[in-house]
Amino acid sequence: MSMTIFGKSICVLGGGGFLGSHLVEALARRHCARVTAVDRSLSKLTCDAPQVDRLCASIENPDVVAYAVESHDIVVSTTAICNPALYNTEPLAVIDASFTHLLPLVSACTKAGKRLVHFSTCEVYGRGQLDPEGRTLPMREDESALVLGPVHLERWSYAAAKQLLERVIIGCGLHQGLDFTIIRPFNVIGPRMDFLPGVDGEGVPRVLACFIRALFQGEPLLLVDGGQARRSFIYVDELIEAVVRILERGAAVAGQVVNLGNPDNDITIAELARLIIRAFEHRTGRTHSAGTRGVPAQELYGPGYDDVDRRIADISKARRLLDFDPKVSLDSMLPSIVEDYFVRYGKAYGL
Ligand code: UDP
């Protein structure tokens, strides 16, 4: 195994976000010479290791892109608006954040000969492909068709923007020599995810934060269309360990698109609600008597929303190239996630 990040400087764009802040902390524990975290807000980044530099700035600023590329060996891009409730309500901002604002970065990395590790998304697979019996097939990086809904269903604005940027990156790689790796994470959960509406943000966050807010408020957890959609969740620490290996094993993953997820944690959203309620009740010692309530998707998200029935990552490439072997079950990850929400938000709810 080559440890190619030894002595390197790495710039993490979006270093104040959920995945970015976990990545900066993990890199600070490794052997890279310097990590720069760039974000509009760095409040989630508690790490104060001496080799971590912080830059509060937007990647819309060309000087920031120039600094990221010229002053570092590797650039990791994690910035996006990755909240499904915004795909159909703020589609232009979503497309800008995942496409327009990142074009200058891709082009600068190509021109400067710098390595780019880009966070894309499993959302690019769209609705997924079905087998003859109607079951969703595992999603494969180099084989699966990317099946998006019609353009009036704006849910797919994010997937389309992410897919097009992937195509730009691959084009720069194949035709202009860009050294890149694209990561497609599948439903990562863990401490510091998203925001809680009414406390440190507004709107509808992703499902974990929606459920936690309802639990803090003593309200029913809302199950969109009965909670029958399925997702497979991966614990953030396991995903970040794989990203560090991607940074370390540059030659093995050069020019590759890599799925990172945990297919063993595939469950319905209704079942997820049951597990989170149980973890929350265990933490408080009280029963969550409000339970769950089914809602039509339109009620929560408005027009233009569409759902993915099931998402299963084929992770054989990550297993082969990275010795990736995610093991953390939902039952074992949920207590620490719930605890993190208590630490960060308990006071706001008088707990
Ligand atoms: N969902 C739900 N209740 C909520 C929020 C989300 O049932 O309060 C559902 C949503 O419709 C989807 C799944 O949970 O089927 C996961 O949604 P999330 O927003 O976390 O992200 P996605 O996996 O769709 O990108």
Coordinates of C-alpha atoms and ligand atoms in Angstrom, one line a residue:
M1 CA 0.0 0.0 0.0
S2 CA 1.5 3.4 -0.9
M3 CA 1.0 6.2 1.6
T4 CA 0.9 9.0 -0.9
I5 CA -0.5 11.7 1.5
F6 CA 2.6 11.6 3.7
G7 CA 3.9 15.1 3.6
K8 CA 1.2 16.4 1.3
S9 CA -1.0 19.5 1.6
I10 CA -4.7 18.9 1.1
C11 CA -7.4 21.5 0.6
V12 CA -10.9 20.4 1.7
L13 CA -13.6 22.6 0.0
G14 CA -16.7 22.4 2.2
G15 CA -14.5 21.6 5.2
G16 CA -17.1 23.0 7.6
G17 CA -19.9 20.7 6.4
F18 CA -21.0 17.3 7.7
L19 CA -18.6 15.2 5.6
G20 CA -16.0 17.9 5.2
S21 CA -15.5 18.5 8.9
H22 CA -15.2 14.7 9.6
L23 CA -12.6 14.4 6.8
V24 CA -10.5 17.4 8.0
E25 CA -10.4 15.8 11.5
A26 CA -9.4 12.4 10.1
L27 CA -6.7 13.9 7.9
A28 CA -5.3 15.9 10.8
R29 CA -4.8 12.5 12.6
R30 CA -2.8 11.2 9.6
H31 CA 0.5 12.2 8.1
C32 CA -0.3 15.0 5.7
A33 CA 1.7 18.1 6.2
R34 CA -1.2 20.5 6.0
V35 CA -5.0 20.5 5.7
T36 CA -6.9 23.6 4.8
A37 CA -10.6 23.7 5.5
V38 CA -12.5 26.2 3.3
D39 CA -16.1 26.9 4.0
R40 CA -18.6 29.8 4.5
S41 CA -19.0 28.6 8.0
L42 CA -16.6 26.5 10.0
S43 CA -18.6 26.2 13.2
K44 CA -19.0 22.4 12.9
L45 CA -15.2 22.0 12.7
T46 CA -14.0 21.7 16.3
C47 CA -10.6 20.3 15.4
D48 CA -7.7 22.6 16.5
A49 CA -4.7 20.5 15.4
P50 CA -1.8 22.7 14.4
Q51 CA -1.6 21.5 10.8
V52 CA -5.2 22.5 10.1
D53 CA -5.7 25.9 8.5
R54 CA -9.1 27.5 8.3
L55 CA -10.4 29.8 5.6
C56 CA -13.9 31.2 5.9
A57 CA -14.7 31.9 2.3
S58 CA -16.9 30.9 -0.6
I59 CA -15.7 28.9 -3.6
E60 CA -17.7 31.3 -5.8
N61 CA -14.7 33.7 -5.2
P62 CA -12.1 33.0 -8.0
D63 CA -9.3 33.9 -5.6
V64 CA -10.3 31.1 -3.3
V65 CA -10.3 28.5 -6.1
A66 CA -6.9 29.8 -7.2
Y67 CA -5.5 29.5 -3.7
A68 CA -7.0 26.0 -3.2
V69 CA -5.4 24.7 -6.4
E70 CA -2.1 26.6 -6.4
S71 CA -1.2 26.2 -2.8
H72 CA -2.1 22.5 -2.2
D73 CA -1.1 19.1 -3.7
I74 CA -4.6 17.7 -3.6
V75 CA -8.0 19.4 -3.7
V76 CA -11.1 17.6 -2.2
S77 CA -14.4 19.1 -3.2
T78 CA -17.4 18.4 -0.9
T79 CA -19.5 21.5 -1.4
A80 CA -23.1 21.1 -2.5
I81 CA -26.7 21.8 -1.5
C82 CA -27.5 18.2 -0.8
N83 CA -30.9 18.4 0.8
P84 CA -33.8 16.8 -1.2
A85 CA -36.3 19.4 0.1
L86 CA -34.4 22.0 -1.8
Y87 CA -34.0 20.1 -5.1
N88 CA -37.6 21.1 -6.2
T89 CA -37.9 24.4 -4.3
E90 CA -34.4 26.0 -5.0
P91 CA -33.3 24.1 -8.1
L92 CA -31.3 26.9 -9.6
A93 CA -29.2 27.3 -6.5
V94 CA -28.9 23.5 -6.3
I95 CA -27.6 23.3 -9.9
D96 CA -25.2 26.3 -9.4
A97 CA -23.8 24.7 -6.2
S98 CA -23.2 21.3 -7.8
F99 CA -22.3 22.4 -11.3
T100 CA -21.7 26.1 -12.2
H101 CA -19.7 27.0 -9.2
L102 CA -17.4 23.9 -9.6
L103 CA -16.5 24.3 -13.2
P104 CA -13.7 26.8 -12.5
L105 CA -12.3 24.4 -10.0
V106 CA -12.2 21.5 -12.4
S107 CA -10.6 23.6 -15.0
A108 CA -8.0 25.1 -12.6
C109 CA -7.0 21.6 -11.4
T110 CA -6.7 20.4 -15.0
K111 CA -4.5 23.4 -16.0
A112 CA -2.3 23.2 -12.9
G113 CA -1.9 19.4 -13.0
K114 CA -3.4 19.0 -9.5
R115 CA -5.2 16.0 -8.2
L116 CA -9.0 16.4 -7.7
V117 CA -11.0 14.1 -5.4
H118 CA -14.6 15.0 -6.0
F119 CA -17.7 14.1 -3.9
S120 CA -20.5 13.3 -6.2
T121 CA -23.6 11.3 -5.0
C122 CA -25.5 8.1 -5.3
E123 CA -28.4 10.3 -6.4
V124 CA -26.9 10.2 -9.9
Y125 CA -28.2 6.7 -10.2
G126 CA -31.7 8.2 -10.0
R127 CA -34.6 5.7 -9.7
G128 CA -32.3 2.8 -10.3
Q129 CA -32.7 -0.1 -12.7
L130 CA -35.0 -3.0 -12.0
D131 CA -34.6 -6.8 -12.6
P132 CA -37.3 -8.7 -14.5
E133 CA -39.1 -9.3 -11.2
G134 CA -39.2 -5.6 -10.5
R135 CA -36.5 -5.5 -7.8
T136 CA -34.0 -2.7 -7.7
L137 CA -30.6 -3.9 -9.0
P138 CA -27.4 -3.0 -7.1
M139 CA -25.9 0.3 -8.5
R140 CA -22.6 -0.2 -10.3
E141 CA -20.2 2.6 -11.1
D142 CA -19.2 1.5 -14.6
E143 CA -22.3 -0.3 -15.7
S144 CA -25.6 1.0 -14.3
A145 CA -27.7 3.4 -16.4
L146 CA -28.5 6.6 -14.7
V147 CA -32.3 6.8 -14.6
L148 CA -33.6 10.2 -13.8
G149 CA -37.3 11.3 -13.9
P150 CA -38.8 13.8 -16.3
V151 CA -37.5 17.4 -16.0
H152 CA -40.7 18.8 -14.5
L153 CA -40.0 16.6 -11.5
E154 CA -37.4 18.9 -10.1
R155 CA -36.3 16.4 -7.6
W156 CA -33.8 15.4 -10.2
S157 CA -32.1 18.8 -10.6
Y158 CA -29.4 17.8 -8.1
A159 CA -28.8 14.4 -9.8
A160 CA -28.6 16.0 -13.2
A161 CA -26.1 18.7 -12.0
K162 CA -24.0 16.2 -10.3
Q163 CA -24.0 13.9 -13.3
L164 CA -23.0 16.6 -15.7
L165 CA -20.1 17.7 -13.4
E166 CA -18.9 14.0 -13.3
R167 CA -19.0 14.0 -17.1
V168 CA -16.9 17.2 -17.2
I169 CA -14.4 15.7 -14.8
I170 CA -14.2 12.5 -16.8
G171 CA -13.8 14.5 -20.0
C172 CA -10.9 16.5 -18.5
G173 CA -9.4 13.2 -17.2
L174 CA -9.6 11.4 -20.5
H175 CA -8.8 14.3 -22.9
Q176 CA -6.7 16.8 -20.9
G177 CA -4.9 14.7 -18.3
L178 CA -6.7 15.6 -15.1
D179 CA -5.9 13.3 -12.2
F180 CA -9.2 12.6 -10.5
T181 CA -11.3 10.3 -8.4
I182 CA -15.1 10.6 -8.1
I183 CA -16.8 9.4 -4.9
R184 CA -20.5 8.4 -4.8
P185 CA -21.6 8.2 -1.2
F186 CA -24.8 6.4 -0.3
N187 CA -26.8 7.8 2.6
V188 CA -24.1 8.6 5.1
I189 CA -25.3 9.3 8.7
G190 CA -23.5 10.4 11.8
P191 CA -22.9 13.2 14.3
R192 CA -23.1 16.8 13.1
M193 CA -25.4 16.0 10.2
D194 CA -27.7 18.7 8.8
F195 CA -29.5 21.2 11.1
L196 CA -32.6 21.1 13.2
P197 CA -35.4 23.4 11.9
G198 CA -36.2 26.2 14.2
V199 CA -32.9 26.0 16.0
D200 CA -30.0 26.3 13.5
G201 CA -31.8 26.3 10.2
E202 CA -35.1 26.4 8.4
G203 CA -36.9 24.0 6.1
V204 CA -36.8 20.2 5.9
P205 CA -33.4 18.5 6.5
R206 CA -32.7 14.9 5.6
V207 CA -34.5 12.1 7.3
L208 CA -32.3 11.6 10.3
A209 CA -32.6 15.3 11.4
C210 CA -36.3 15.3 10.6
F211 CA -36.8 12.4 13.0
I212 CA -34.6 13.8 15.7
R213 CA -36.4 17.1 15.7
A214 CA -39.8 15.3 16.0
L215 CA -38.5 13.3 18.9
F216 CA -37.2 16.5 20.7
Q217 CA -40.5 18.1 20.1
G218 CA -42.6 15.1 21.2
E219 CA -44.3 15.1 17.7
P220 CA -45.0 12.1 15.5
L221 CA -42.1 11.1 13.1
L222 CA -43.5 11.7 9.6
L223 CA -43.3 8.7 7.2
V224 CA -43.4 9.9 3.6
D225 CA -45.9 7.6 1.8
G226 CA -45.9 5.3 4.8
G227 CA -42.1 5.0 5.0
Q228 CA -41.9 2.1 2.6
A229 CA -38.9 3.6 0.7
R230 CA -35.7 1.8 1.5
R231 CA -32.2 3.2 2.1
S232 CA -28.9 1.6 3.1
F233 CA -27.1 3.8 5.6
I234 CA -23.3 4.0 6.2
Y235 CA -21.7 5.3 9.4
V236 CA -19.7 8.5 8.7
D237 CA -16.5 7.2 10.3
E238 CA -16.4 4.2 7.9
L239 CA -17.0 6.4 4.9
I240 CA -14.3 8.8 5.9
E241 CA -11.8 6.0 6.4
A242 CA -12.4 5.0 2.8
V243 CA -11.9 8.6 1.6
V244 CA -8.6 8.8 3.5
R245 CA -7.6 5.6 1.6
I246 CA -8.6 7.2 -1.6
L247 CA -6.3 10.0 -0.8
E248 CA -3.5 7.7 0.2
R249 CA -3.8 5.3 -2.8
G250 CA -3.8 7.8 -5.6
A251 CA -2.5 5.5 -8.3
A252 CA -5.0 2.7 -7.6
V253 CA -8.0 5.0 -7.8
A254 CA -6.9 7.4 -10.5
G255 CA -9.6 8.0 -13.1
Q256 CA -12.1 5.9 -11.1
V257 CA -15.7 6.5 -9.9
V258 CA -16.1 4.7 -6.5
N259 CA -19.3 3.9 -4.6
L260 CA -19.1 4.1 -0.9
G261 CA -22.0 2.7 1.1
N262 CA -23.1 -0.2 3.3
P263 CA -25.5 -2.5 1.6
D264 CA -25.9 -4.5 4.8
N265 CA -27.8 -1.7 6.4
D266 CA -30.7 -1.7 3.9
I267 CA -34.0 -0.9 5.7
T268 CA -37.3 0.8 5.2
I269 CA -37.7 4.3 6.5
A270 CA -40.5 3.1 8.8
E271 CA -38.0 0.6 10.3
L272 CA -35.4 3.4 10.6
A273 CA -38.0 5.4 12.6
R274 CA -38.5 2.5 14.9
L275 CA -34.8 2.1 15.6
I276 CA -34.3 5.9 16.2
I277 CA -37.3 6.0 18.5
R278 CA -35.8 3.1 20.5
A279 CA -32.4 4.8 20.7
F280 CA -34.0 8.1 21.8
E281 CA -36.2 6.4 24.4
H282 CA -33.1 4.6 25.7
R283 CA -31.3 8.0 26.1
T284 CA -34.2 9.8 27.8
G285 CA -35.7 6.9 29.7
R286 CA -39.1 8.2 28.5
T287 CA -41.6 6.8 26.0
H288 CA -42.1 8.6 22.7
S289 CA -45.9 8.4 22.9
A290 CA -46.5 10.5 19.7
G291 CA -45.3 7.6 17.5
T292 CA -45.2 8.0 13.7
R293 CA -47.6 9.3 11.2
G294 CA -47.8 8.7 7.4
V295 CA -47.9 11.7 5.1
P296 CA -48.2 12.1 1.4
A297 CA -44.8 13.3 -0.1
Q298 CA -46.5 16.4 -1.5
E299 CA -47.4 17.5 2.0
L300 CA -43.8 17.5 3.2
Y301 CA -42.0 18.5 0.0
G302 CA -44.5 20.2 -2.3
P303 CA -44.8 19.7 -6.0
G304 CA -42.0 18.3 -8.1
Y305 CA -40.7 15.9 -5.5
D306 CA -40.1 12.3 -6.5
D307 CA -38.7 9.4 -4.4
V308 CA -36.2 6.7 -4.9
D309 CA -37.7 3.3 -3.8
R310 CA -34.4 1.7 -3.0
R311 CA -30.7 2.3 -3.3
I312 CA -28.2 -0.4 -2.9
A313 CA -24.5 0.2 -3.6
D314 CA -22.4 -2.4 -5.3
I315 CA -19.2 -1.9 -3.4
S316 CA -17.0 -4.5 -5.0
K317 CA -14.8 -1.9 -6.6
A318 CA -14.1 -0.2 -3.2
R319 CA -13.5 -3.6 -1.6
R320 CA -11.0 -4.4 -4.3
L321 CA -9.1 -1.1 -4.5
L322 CA -9.5 0.1 -0.9
D323 CA -10.0 -3.0 1.2
F324 CA -13.2 -1.3 2.1
D325 CA -15.3 -3.4 4.5
P326 CA -18.1 -1.4 6.3
K327 CA -19.4 -3.2 9.4
V328 CA -21.1 -0.8 11.7
S329 CA -24.8 -1.7 12.0
L330 CA -27.6 0.8 12.5
D331 CA -28.2 -0.6 16.0
S332 CA -24.6 0.1 17.0
M333 CA -24.3 3.6 15.3
L334 CA -27.6 5.2 16.5
P335 CA -26.8 5.6 20.2
S336 CA -23.7 7.8 19.5
I337 CA -25.6 9.8 16.8
V338 CA -28.5 10.4 19.2
E339 CA -26.0 11.4 21.9
D340 CA -24.4 13.9 19.6
Y341 CA -27.8 15.6 18.9
F342 CA -28.4 15.7 22.7
V343 CA -25.0 17.4 23.3
R344 CA -25.6 19.9 20.5
Y345 CA -29.3 20.6 20.9
G346 CA -30.5 19.3 24.2
K347 CA -30.2 22.7 25.8
A348 CA -32.4 24.3 23.1
Y349 CA -35.1 21.9 24.0
G350 CA -34.6 22.2 27.8
L351 CA -33.1 18.7 28.1
Ligands
UDP1 N1 -38.4 10.9 4.7 C1 -39.5 10.6 5.6 N2 -39.8 11.5 6.6 C2 -39.1 12.6 6.7 C3 -38.0 12.9 5.8 C4 -37.7 12.0 4.8 O1 -40.2 9.5 5.4 O2 -39.4 13.4 7.7 C5 -38.1 9.9 3.6 C6 -37.9 10.5 2.2 O3 -39.1 10.6 1.5 C7 -37.0 9.4 1.6 C8 -36.1 8.9 2.7 O4 -36.8 9.3 3.9 O5 -37.8 8.3 1.1 C9 -34.7 9.5 2.7 O6 -34.8 10.9 2.6 P1 -33.6 11.9 2.8 O7 -34.1 13.3 2.6 O8 -32.8 11.6 4.0 O9 -32.6 11.6 1.5 P2 -32.6 10.8 0.2 O10 -32.1 9.4 0.5 O11 -33.9 10.7 -0.4 O12 -31.6 11.5 -0.7

